[in-house]
Coordinates of C-alpha atoms in Angstrom, one line a residue:
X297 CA 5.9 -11.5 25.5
X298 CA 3.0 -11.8 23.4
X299 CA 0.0 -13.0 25.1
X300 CA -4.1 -13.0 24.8
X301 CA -6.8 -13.9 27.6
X302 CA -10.2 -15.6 27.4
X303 CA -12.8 -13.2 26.4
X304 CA -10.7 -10.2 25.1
X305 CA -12.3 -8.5 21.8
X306 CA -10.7 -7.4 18.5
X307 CA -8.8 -4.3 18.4
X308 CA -11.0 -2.8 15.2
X309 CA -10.8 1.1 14.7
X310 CA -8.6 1.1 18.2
X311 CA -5.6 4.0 18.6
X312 CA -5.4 4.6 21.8
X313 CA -3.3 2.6 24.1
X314 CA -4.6 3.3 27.3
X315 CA -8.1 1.7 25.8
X316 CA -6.6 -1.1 23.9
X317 CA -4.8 -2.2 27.8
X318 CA -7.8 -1.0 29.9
X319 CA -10.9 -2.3 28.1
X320 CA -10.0 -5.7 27.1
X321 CA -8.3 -5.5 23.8
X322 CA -6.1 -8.0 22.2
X323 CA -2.6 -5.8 22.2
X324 CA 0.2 -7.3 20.1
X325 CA 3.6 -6.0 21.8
X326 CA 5.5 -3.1 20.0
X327 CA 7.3 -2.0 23.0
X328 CA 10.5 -4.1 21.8
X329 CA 10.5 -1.7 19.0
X330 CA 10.1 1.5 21.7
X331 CA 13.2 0.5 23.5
X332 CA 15.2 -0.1 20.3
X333 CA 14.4 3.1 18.9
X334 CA 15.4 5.0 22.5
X335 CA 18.5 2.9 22.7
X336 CA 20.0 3.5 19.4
X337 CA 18.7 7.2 18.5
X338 CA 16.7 10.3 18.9
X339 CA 15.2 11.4 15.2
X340 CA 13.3 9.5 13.4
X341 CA 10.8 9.1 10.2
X342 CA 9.0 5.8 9.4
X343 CA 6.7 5.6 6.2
X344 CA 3.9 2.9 6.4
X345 CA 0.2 2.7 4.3
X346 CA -2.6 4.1 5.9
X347 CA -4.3 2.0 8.6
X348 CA -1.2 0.0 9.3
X349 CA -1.1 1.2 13.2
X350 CA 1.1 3.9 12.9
X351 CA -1.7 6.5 15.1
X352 CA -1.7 3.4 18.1
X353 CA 2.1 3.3 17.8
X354 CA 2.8 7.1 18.2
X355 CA 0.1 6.8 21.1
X356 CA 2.2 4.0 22.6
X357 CA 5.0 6.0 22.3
X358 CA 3.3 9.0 23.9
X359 CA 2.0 7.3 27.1
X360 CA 5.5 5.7 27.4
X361 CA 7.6 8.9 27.4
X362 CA 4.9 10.1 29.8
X363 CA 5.7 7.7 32.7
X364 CA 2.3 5.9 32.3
X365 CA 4.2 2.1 33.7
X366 CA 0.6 0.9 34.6
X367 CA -0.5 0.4 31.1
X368 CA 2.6 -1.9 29.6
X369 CA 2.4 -4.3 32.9
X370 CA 3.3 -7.6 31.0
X371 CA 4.9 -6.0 28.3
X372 CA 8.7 -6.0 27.2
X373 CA 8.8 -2.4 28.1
X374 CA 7.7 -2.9 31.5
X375 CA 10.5 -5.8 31.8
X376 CA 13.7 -4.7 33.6
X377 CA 16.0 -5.6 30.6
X378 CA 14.1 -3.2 28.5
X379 CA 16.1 -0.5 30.5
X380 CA 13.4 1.4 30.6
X381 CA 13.8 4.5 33.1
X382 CA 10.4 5.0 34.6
X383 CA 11.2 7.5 37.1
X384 CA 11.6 9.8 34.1
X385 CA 8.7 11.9 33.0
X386 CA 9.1 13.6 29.7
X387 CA 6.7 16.3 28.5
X388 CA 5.2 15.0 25.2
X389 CA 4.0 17.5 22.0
X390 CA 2.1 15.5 19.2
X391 CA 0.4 16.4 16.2
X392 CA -2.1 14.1 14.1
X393 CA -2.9 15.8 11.1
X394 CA -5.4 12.9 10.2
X395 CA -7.5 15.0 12.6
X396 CA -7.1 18.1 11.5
X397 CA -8.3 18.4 8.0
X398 CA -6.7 21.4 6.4
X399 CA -7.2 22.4 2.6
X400 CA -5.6 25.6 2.1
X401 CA -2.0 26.9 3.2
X402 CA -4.3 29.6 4.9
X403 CA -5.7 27.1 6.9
X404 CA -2.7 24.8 7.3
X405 CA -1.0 28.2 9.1
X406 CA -4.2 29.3 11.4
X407 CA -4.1 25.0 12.6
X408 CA -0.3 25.4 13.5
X409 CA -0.6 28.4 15.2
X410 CA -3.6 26.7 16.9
X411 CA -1.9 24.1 18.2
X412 CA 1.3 25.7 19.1
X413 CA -1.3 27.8 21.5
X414 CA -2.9 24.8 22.5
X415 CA 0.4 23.5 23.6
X416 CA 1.0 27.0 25.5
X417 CA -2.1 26.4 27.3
X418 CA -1.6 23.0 28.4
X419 CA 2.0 23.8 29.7
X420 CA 1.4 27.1 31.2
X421 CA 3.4 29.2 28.5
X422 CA 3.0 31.7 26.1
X423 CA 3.7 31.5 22.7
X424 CA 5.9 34.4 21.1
X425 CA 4.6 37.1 18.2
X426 CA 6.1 36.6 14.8
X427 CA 6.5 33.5 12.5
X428 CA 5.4 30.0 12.6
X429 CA 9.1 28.5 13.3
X430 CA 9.5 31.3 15.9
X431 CA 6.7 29.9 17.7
X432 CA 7.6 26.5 17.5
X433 CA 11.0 26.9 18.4
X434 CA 9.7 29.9 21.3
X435 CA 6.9 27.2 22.7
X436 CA 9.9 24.2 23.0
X437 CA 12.2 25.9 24.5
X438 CA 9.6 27.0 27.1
X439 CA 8.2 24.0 27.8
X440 CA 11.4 22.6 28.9
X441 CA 12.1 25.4 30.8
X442 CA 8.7 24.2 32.4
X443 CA 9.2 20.9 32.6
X444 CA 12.8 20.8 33.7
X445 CA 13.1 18.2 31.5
X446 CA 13.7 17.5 27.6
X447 CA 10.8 17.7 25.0
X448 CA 9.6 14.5 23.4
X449 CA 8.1 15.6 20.0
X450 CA 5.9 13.2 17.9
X451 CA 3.6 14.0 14.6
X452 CA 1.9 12.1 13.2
X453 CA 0.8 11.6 9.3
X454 CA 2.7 14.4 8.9
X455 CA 2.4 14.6 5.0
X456 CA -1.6 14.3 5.2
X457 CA -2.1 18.2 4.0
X458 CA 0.1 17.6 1.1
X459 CA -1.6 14.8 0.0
X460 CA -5.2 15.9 0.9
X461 CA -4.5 18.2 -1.9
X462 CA -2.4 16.4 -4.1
X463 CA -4.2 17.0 -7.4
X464 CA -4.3 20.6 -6.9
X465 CA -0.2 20.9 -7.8
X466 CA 0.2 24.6 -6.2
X467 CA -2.0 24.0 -3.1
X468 CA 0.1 21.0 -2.5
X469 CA 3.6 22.6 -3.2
X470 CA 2.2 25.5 -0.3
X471 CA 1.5 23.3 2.0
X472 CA 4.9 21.9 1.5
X473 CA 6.5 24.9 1.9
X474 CA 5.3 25.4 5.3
X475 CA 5.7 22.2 6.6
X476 CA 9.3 22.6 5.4
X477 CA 9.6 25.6 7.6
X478 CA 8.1 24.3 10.5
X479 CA 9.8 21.0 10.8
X480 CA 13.1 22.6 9.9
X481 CA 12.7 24.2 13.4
X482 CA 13.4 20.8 14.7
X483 CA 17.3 20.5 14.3
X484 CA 18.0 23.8 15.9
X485 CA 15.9 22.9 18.8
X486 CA 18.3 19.4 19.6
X487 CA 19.6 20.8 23.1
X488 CA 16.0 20.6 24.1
X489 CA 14.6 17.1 22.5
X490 CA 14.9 14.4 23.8
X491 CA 13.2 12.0 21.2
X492 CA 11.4 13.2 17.8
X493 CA 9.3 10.9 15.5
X494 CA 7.5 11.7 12.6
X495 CA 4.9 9.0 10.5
X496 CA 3.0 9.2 7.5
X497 CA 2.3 7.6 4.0
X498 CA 4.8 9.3 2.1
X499 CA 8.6 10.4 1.4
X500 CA 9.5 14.1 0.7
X501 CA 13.1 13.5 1.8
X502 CA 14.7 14.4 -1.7
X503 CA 12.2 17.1 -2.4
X504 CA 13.1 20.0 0.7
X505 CA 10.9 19.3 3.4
X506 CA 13.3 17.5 5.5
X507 CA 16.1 19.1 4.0
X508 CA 16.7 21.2 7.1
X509 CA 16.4 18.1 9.6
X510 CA 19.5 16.0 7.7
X511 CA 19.7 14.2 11.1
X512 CA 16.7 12.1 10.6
X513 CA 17.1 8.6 10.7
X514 CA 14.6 7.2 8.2
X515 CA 14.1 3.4 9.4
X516 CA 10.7 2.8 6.8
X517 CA 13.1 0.4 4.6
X518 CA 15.4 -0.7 8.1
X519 CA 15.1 -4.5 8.3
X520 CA 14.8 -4.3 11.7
X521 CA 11.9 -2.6 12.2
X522 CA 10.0 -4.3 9.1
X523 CA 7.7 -5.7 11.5
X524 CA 6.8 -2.2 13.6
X525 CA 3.4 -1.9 12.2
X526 CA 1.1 -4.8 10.9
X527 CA 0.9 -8.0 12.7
X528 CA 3.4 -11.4 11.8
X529 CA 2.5 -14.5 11.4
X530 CA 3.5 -15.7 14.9
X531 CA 1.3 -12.9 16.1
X532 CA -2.3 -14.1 14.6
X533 CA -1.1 -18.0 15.2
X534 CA -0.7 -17.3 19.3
X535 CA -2.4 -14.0 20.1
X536 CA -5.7 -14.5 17.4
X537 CA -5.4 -18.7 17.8
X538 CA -9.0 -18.8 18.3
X539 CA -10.4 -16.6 15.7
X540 CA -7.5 -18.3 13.1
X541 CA -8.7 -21.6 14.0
X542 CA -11.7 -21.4 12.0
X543 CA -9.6 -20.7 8.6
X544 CA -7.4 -21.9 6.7
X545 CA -4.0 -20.3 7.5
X546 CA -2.9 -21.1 3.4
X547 CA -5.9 -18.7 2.5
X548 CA -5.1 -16.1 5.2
X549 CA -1.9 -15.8 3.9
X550 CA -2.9 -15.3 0.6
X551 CA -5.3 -13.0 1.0
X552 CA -3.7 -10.2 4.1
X553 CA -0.1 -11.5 4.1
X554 CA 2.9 -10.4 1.4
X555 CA 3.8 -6.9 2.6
X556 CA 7.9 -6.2 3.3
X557 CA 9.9 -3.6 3.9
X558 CA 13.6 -5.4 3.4
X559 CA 12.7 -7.9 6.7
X560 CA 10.0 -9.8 8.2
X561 CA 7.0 -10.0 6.0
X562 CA 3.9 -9.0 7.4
X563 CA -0.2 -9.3 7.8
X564 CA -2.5 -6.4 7.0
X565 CA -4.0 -5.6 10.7
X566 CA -7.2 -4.1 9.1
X567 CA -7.8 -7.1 7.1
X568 CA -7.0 -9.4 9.9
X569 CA -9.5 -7.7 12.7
X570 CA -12.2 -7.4 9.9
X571 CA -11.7 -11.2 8.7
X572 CA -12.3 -12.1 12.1
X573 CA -15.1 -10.0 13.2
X574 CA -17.3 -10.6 9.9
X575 CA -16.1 -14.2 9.3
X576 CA -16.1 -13.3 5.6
X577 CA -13.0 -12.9 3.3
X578 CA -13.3 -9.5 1.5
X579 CA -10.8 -6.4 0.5
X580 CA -11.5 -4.8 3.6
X581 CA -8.6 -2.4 3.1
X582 CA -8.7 -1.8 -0.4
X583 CA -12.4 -1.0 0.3
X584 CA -11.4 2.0 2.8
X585 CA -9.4 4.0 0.1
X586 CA -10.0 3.6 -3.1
X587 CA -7.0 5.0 -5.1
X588 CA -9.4 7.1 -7.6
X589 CA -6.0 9.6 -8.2
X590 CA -4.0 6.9 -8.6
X591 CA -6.1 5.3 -11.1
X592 CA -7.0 8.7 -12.3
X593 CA -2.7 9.2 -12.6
X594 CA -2.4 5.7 -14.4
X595 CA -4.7 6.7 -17.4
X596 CA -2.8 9.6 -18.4
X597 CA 0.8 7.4 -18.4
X598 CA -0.5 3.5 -18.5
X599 CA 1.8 0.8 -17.8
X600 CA 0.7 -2.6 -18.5
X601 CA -0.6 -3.8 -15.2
X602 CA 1.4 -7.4 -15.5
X603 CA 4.8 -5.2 -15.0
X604 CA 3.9 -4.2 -11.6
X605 CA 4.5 -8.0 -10.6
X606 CA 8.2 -8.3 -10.8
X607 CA 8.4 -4.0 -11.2
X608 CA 12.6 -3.3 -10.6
X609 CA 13.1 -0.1 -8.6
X610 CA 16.2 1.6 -6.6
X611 CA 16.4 4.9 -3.9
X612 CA 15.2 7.2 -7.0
X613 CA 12.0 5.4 -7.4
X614 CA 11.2 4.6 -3.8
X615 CA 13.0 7.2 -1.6
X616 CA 10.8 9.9 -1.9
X617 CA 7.5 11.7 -3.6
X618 CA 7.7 15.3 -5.6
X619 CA 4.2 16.8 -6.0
X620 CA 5.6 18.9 -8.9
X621 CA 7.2 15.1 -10.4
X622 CA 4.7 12.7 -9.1
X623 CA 5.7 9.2 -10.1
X624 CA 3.2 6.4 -10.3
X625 CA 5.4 3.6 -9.2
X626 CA 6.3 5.6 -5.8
X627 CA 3.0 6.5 -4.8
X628 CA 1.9 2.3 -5.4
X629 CA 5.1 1.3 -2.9
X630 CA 4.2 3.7 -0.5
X631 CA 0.7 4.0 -0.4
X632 CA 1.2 -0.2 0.4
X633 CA -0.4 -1.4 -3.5
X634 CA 3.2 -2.7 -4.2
X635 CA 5.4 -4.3 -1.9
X636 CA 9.3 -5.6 -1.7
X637 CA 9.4 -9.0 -2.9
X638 CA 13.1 -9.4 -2.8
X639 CA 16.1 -7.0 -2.3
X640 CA 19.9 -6.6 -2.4
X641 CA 22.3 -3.7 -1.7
X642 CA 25.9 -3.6 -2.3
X643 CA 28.4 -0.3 -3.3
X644 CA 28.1 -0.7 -6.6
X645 CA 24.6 -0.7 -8.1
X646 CA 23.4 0.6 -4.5
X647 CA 19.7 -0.5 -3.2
X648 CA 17.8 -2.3 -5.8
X649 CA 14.3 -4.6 -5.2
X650 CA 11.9 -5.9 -7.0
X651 CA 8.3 -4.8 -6.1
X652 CA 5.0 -6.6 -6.7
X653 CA 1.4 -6.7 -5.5
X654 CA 1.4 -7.8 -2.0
X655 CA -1.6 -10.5 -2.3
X656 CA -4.5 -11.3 -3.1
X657 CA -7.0 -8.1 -2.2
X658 CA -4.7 -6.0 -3.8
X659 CA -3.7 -7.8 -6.8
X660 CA -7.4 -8.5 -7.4
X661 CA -9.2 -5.2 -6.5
X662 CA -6.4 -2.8 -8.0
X663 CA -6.9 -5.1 -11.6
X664 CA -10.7 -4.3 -11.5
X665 CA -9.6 -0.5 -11.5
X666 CA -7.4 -1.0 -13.9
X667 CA -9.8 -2.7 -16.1
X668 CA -12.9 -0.1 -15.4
X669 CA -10.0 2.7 -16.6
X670 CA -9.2 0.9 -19.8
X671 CA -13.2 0.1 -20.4
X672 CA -14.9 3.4 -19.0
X673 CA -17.4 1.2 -17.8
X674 CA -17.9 -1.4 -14.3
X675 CA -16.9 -5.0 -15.4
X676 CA -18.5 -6.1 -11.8
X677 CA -21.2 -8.3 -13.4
X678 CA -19.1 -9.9 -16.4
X679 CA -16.6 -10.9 -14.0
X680 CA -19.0 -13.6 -12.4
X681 CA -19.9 -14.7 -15.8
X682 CA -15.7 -15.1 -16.9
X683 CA -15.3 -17.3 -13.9
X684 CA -18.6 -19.4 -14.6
X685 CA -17.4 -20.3 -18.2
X686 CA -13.9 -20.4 -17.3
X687 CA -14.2 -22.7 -14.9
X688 CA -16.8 -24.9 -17.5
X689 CA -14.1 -25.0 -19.9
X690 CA -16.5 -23.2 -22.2
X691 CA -14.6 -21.6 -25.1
X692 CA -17.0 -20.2 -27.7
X693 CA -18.7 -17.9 -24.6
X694 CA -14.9 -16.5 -23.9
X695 CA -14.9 -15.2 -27.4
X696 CA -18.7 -14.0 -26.8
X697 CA -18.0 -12.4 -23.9
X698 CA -15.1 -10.9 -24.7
X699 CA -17.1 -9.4 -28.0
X700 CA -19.1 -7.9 -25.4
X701 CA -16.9 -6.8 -23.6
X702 CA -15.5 -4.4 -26.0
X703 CA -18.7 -3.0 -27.5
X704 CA -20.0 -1.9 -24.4
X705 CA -17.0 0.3 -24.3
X706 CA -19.2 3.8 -25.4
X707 CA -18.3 5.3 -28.5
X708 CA -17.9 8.8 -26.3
X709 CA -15.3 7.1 -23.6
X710 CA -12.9 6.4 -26.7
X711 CA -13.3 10.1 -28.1
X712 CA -12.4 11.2 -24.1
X713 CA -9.9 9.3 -23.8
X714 CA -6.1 8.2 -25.4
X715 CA -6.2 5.1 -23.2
X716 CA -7.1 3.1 -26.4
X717 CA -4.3 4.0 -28.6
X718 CA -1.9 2.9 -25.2
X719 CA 0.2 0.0 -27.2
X720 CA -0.5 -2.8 -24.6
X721 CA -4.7 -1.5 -24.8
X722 CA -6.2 -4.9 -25.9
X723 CA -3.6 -7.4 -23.6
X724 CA -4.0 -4.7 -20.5
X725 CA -7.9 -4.6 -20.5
X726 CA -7.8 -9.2 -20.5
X727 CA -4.4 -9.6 -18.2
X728 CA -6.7 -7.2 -15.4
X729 CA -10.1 -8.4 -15.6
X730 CA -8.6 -12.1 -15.6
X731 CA -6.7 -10.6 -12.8
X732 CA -9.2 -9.4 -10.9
X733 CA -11.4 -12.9 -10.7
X734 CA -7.8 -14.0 -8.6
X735 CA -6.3 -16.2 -10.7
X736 CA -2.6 -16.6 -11.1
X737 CA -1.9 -14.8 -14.3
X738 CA 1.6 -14.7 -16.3
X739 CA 2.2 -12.0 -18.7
X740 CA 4.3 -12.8 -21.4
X741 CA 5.3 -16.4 -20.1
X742 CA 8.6 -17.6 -21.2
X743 CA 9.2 -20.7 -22.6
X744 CA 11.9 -22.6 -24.6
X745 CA 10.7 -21.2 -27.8
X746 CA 9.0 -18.2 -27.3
X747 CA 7.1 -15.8 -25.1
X748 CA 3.4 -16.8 -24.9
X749 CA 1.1 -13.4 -24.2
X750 CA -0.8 -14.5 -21.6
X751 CA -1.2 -17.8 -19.3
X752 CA -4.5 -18.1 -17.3
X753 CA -4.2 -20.7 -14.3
X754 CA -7.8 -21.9 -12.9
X755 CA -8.9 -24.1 -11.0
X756 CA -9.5 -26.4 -13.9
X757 CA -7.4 -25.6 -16.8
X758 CA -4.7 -23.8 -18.4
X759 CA -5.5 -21.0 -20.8
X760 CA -3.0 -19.5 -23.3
X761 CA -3.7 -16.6 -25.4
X762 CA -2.1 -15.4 -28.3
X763 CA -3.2 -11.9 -29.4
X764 CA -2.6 -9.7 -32.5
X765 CA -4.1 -6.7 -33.6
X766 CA -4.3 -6.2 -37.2
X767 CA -7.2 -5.3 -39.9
X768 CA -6.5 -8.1 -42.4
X769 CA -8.9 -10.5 -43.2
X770 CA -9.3 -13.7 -41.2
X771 CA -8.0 -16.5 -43.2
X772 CA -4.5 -14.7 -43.0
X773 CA -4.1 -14.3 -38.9
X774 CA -1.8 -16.2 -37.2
X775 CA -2.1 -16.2 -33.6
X776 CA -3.5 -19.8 -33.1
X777 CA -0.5 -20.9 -35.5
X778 CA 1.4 -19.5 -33.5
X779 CA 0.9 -20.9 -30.1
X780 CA 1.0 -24.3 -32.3
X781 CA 4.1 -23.9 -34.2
X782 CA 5.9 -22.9 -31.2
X783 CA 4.7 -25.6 -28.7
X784 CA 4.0 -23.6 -25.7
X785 CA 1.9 -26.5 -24.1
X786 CA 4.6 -28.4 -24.0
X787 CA 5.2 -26.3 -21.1
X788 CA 2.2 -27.2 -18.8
X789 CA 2.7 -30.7 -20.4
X790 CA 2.9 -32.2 -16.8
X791 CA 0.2 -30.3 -15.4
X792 CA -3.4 -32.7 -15.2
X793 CA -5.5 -29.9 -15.6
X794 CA -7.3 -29.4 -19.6
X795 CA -5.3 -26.9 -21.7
X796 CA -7.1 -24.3 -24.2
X797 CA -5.1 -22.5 -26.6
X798 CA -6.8 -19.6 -28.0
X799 CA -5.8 -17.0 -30.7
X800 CA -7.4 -13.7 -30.8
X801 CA -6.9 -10.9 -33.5
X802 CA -8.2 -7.2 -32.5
X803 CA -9.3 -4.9 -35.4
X804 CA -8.1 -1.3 -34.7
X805 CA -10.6 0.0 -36.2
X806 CA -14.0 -1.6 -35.1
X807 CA -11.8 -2.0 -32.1
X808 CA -13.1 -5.5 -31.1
X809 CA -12.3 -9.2 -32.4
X810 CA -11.8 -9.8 -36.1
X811 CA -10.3 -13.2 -35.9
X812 CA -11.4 -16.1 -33.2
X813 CA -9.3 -19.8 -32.9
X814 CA -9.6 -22.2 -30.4
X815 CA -8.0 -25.8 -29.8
X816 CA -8.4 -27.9 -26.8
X817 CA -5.6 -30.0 -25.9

């Protein structure tokens, strides 16, 4: 029931419900998803990235379960086969940690008692004396008292304190802890509840804090409700036709598209309202949240960024987060800078996918981190300069700038630093700064005879690399020969674009090219 008027505006920073259907807004219908949730449970969790609409969907939720009919006129919900009871009023207790910035367990304890007294004040009751969980559980059970009917019970990002201080291990393991005594509350409380949803980034099923609530239904990797947050592609085609019309749908796709969770893929909504409204493609997103613990967690354990494109993972890796345990590869999925490219399930090897970067903004801007981590320096203005000579075919100024790309590295950074000695150092640093200009990139590119390192796709040619890191002198490298003996053109015979192989031997010790070889086929 999708729909969009003449003259309505773009939906940009909007999380409230009653001013995205009162003020003009495009609204893309969730409601299906409302009904289907009501109809077929009462508990639920659902991990998403941040800005993904999670806040306008709790909100929806909210002024649903609070009777509000006039707001979803025109929506599913407000359609009779929806079998949506509207003569039912439910009292409705929500929590949005994304505005209330806590940073001690202190504090995290004084804003649940605030709001559990908040909640007494708005429903005429009193909260009891004694623990957090004694209050929740007092206030509840008052309010339906109250109300005379059940409680609906919705918090959002409700992992926010944990990761606000996820660097600081014992802060973050507090905060835990307390959150796992407050929402434990929950399951005791099921005679009074009438619906309970919880959102956020992250998954802490396997590490206690929902280990008291066992009768949560966790739908983040459901199929069916893949499309809950973000927008599909049959969304921006009818209800953003007029803004779309102006691009190419091709580079939309390649840039917002990509993200899954097991069913229908979908667009980035952040990226799509910004595109729009500043008619200029950009990593919007990326731009709002720079991962600087993530890239911060990658230098002390680095992976060669080429195996996050085709990255296998199961339950263990995706299913939830330890602060004491952190693992890279889960905080990527979740926080959305990976995504499920294809998946299978059966009772033998269980849930298993295989995860890659979403598109374009993230595959580009998370290899520029990547490639300012492995350099200790910004690669912003050398980047223009790749693509210029590149594109121009211009072999002698790769090896130049790749010279000086490694000496600008300061002498201090490597004495800081055991990123250097990382195995995969020289390839990692040239598979993500090629990477970042957007290029399709294939790490260790099989062929009929061999594995070529690297395979650069542009616009105008094929590039493939050969590196070796060694200290002997020149004459005896063999990285050129290599590519040569082996035929690895004859791969890209077909293609009508120029090919240029190139050899490169790093020095371990000046740690920058010893050996240089070139042929352009």
């Amino acid at each position: 029931m999708n729909s969009s008027a003449p003259g309505q505006k773009l939906p940009i920073g909007i999380q409230s419900f009653e001013k995205m259907r009162t003020e003009g807004f495009v609204y893309v219908d969730k409601t299906p998803f409302i009904a289907s949730l009501v109809e077929n449970g009462s508990y639920y969790f659902l991990s998403r990235p941040r800005r993904f609409g999670k806040s306008l969907f709790i909100d929806t939720l909210d002024c649903a379960f609070s009777g509000r009919r006039e707001l979803f006129k025109g929506l599913f919900l407000d359609d009779p086969n929806s079998k949506w009871d509207w003569t039912r009023k439910y009292p409705v207790l929500r929590i949005d940690w994304s505005a209330f910035p806590v940073r001690t367990p202190d504090e995290l304890r004084a804003g649940i008692f605030e709001i559990i007294h908040e909640w007494g004040r708005k429903w005429d009751c009193s909260a009891s004396e004694g623990s957090l969980s004694g209050n929740f559980s007092h206030i509840v059970r008052s309010i339906y008292e109250s109300a005379g009917e059940k409680v609906v019970i919705l918090i959002d990002e409700y992992d926010k304190p944990i990761l606000d201080t996820v660097e600081d291990v014992q802060t973050a393991i507090g905060m835990r802890d307390i959150l796992k005594d407050f929402y434990g509350v929950l399951k005791s409380l099921d005679p009074y509840l009438k619906f309970v949803m919880l959102t956020g980034v992250s998954k802490f099923v396997k590490t206690g804090i929902f280990s008291g609530l066992n009768n949560l239904n966790d739908i983040t990797l459901d199929s069916a409700y893949s499309g809950i947050c973000g927008y599909t592609e049959d969304d921006i085609s009818t209800l953003f036709h007029s803004w779309l019309s102006k691009y190419s749908i091709e580079q939309v796709r390649e840039w917002y598209d990509g993200y899954s969770w097991t069913g229908e893929h979908v667009y980035n909504p952040f990226d799509i309202l910004l595109l729009f409204s500043k008619k200029v493609f950009r990593p919007y997103w990326f731009e709002t949240g720079t991962p600087s613990f993530l890239i911060k967690l990658w230098s002390l354990h680095p992976r060669f960024p080429a195996e996050y494109e085709g990255l296998i993972a199961g339950d263990d890796l995706l299913g939830s987060f330890d602060p004491e345990h952190i693992r890279l590869e889960t905080l990527l999925f979740q926080a959305g800078y990976l995504t499920i490219k294809t998946w299978s399930s059966d009772p033998v090897r269980g849930f298993t996918c295989v995860l890659g970067y979403p598109n374009l903004e993230v595959r580009t801007s998370l290899n520029l981190l990547f490639s300012e981590a492995l350099l200790g320096y910004s690669v912003s203005e050398s980047r223009v300069r790749l693509y210029e000579i590149l594109e121009g075919g211009q072999v002698d100024q790769v090896k130049v700038l790749i010279e000086s790309l490694f000496a600008s590295i300061p002498y201090d950074w490597y004495r800081k630093n055991q990123i250097s000695v990382f195995e995969s150092f020289y390839a990692s640093v040239l598979y993500s700064w090629f990477a970042s200009l957007g290029y399709e990139i294939i790490a260790e590119d099989m062929t009929n005879k061999g594995r070529i390192d690297l395979t650069v796709k542009t616009r105008s040619g094929i590039w493939i690399f050969e590196f070796k890191v060694s200290d002997v002198p020149p004459e005896k490298t063999i990285a050129l020969r290599q590519i040569q003996s082996r035929e690895y053109v004859q791969k890209y015979r077909a293609d009508p674009r120029r090919k240029y192989l190139v050899g490169i031997t790093f020095d371990p010790k000046s740690r920058n090219i010893i050996h240089f070889e070139s042929e352009i086929v």
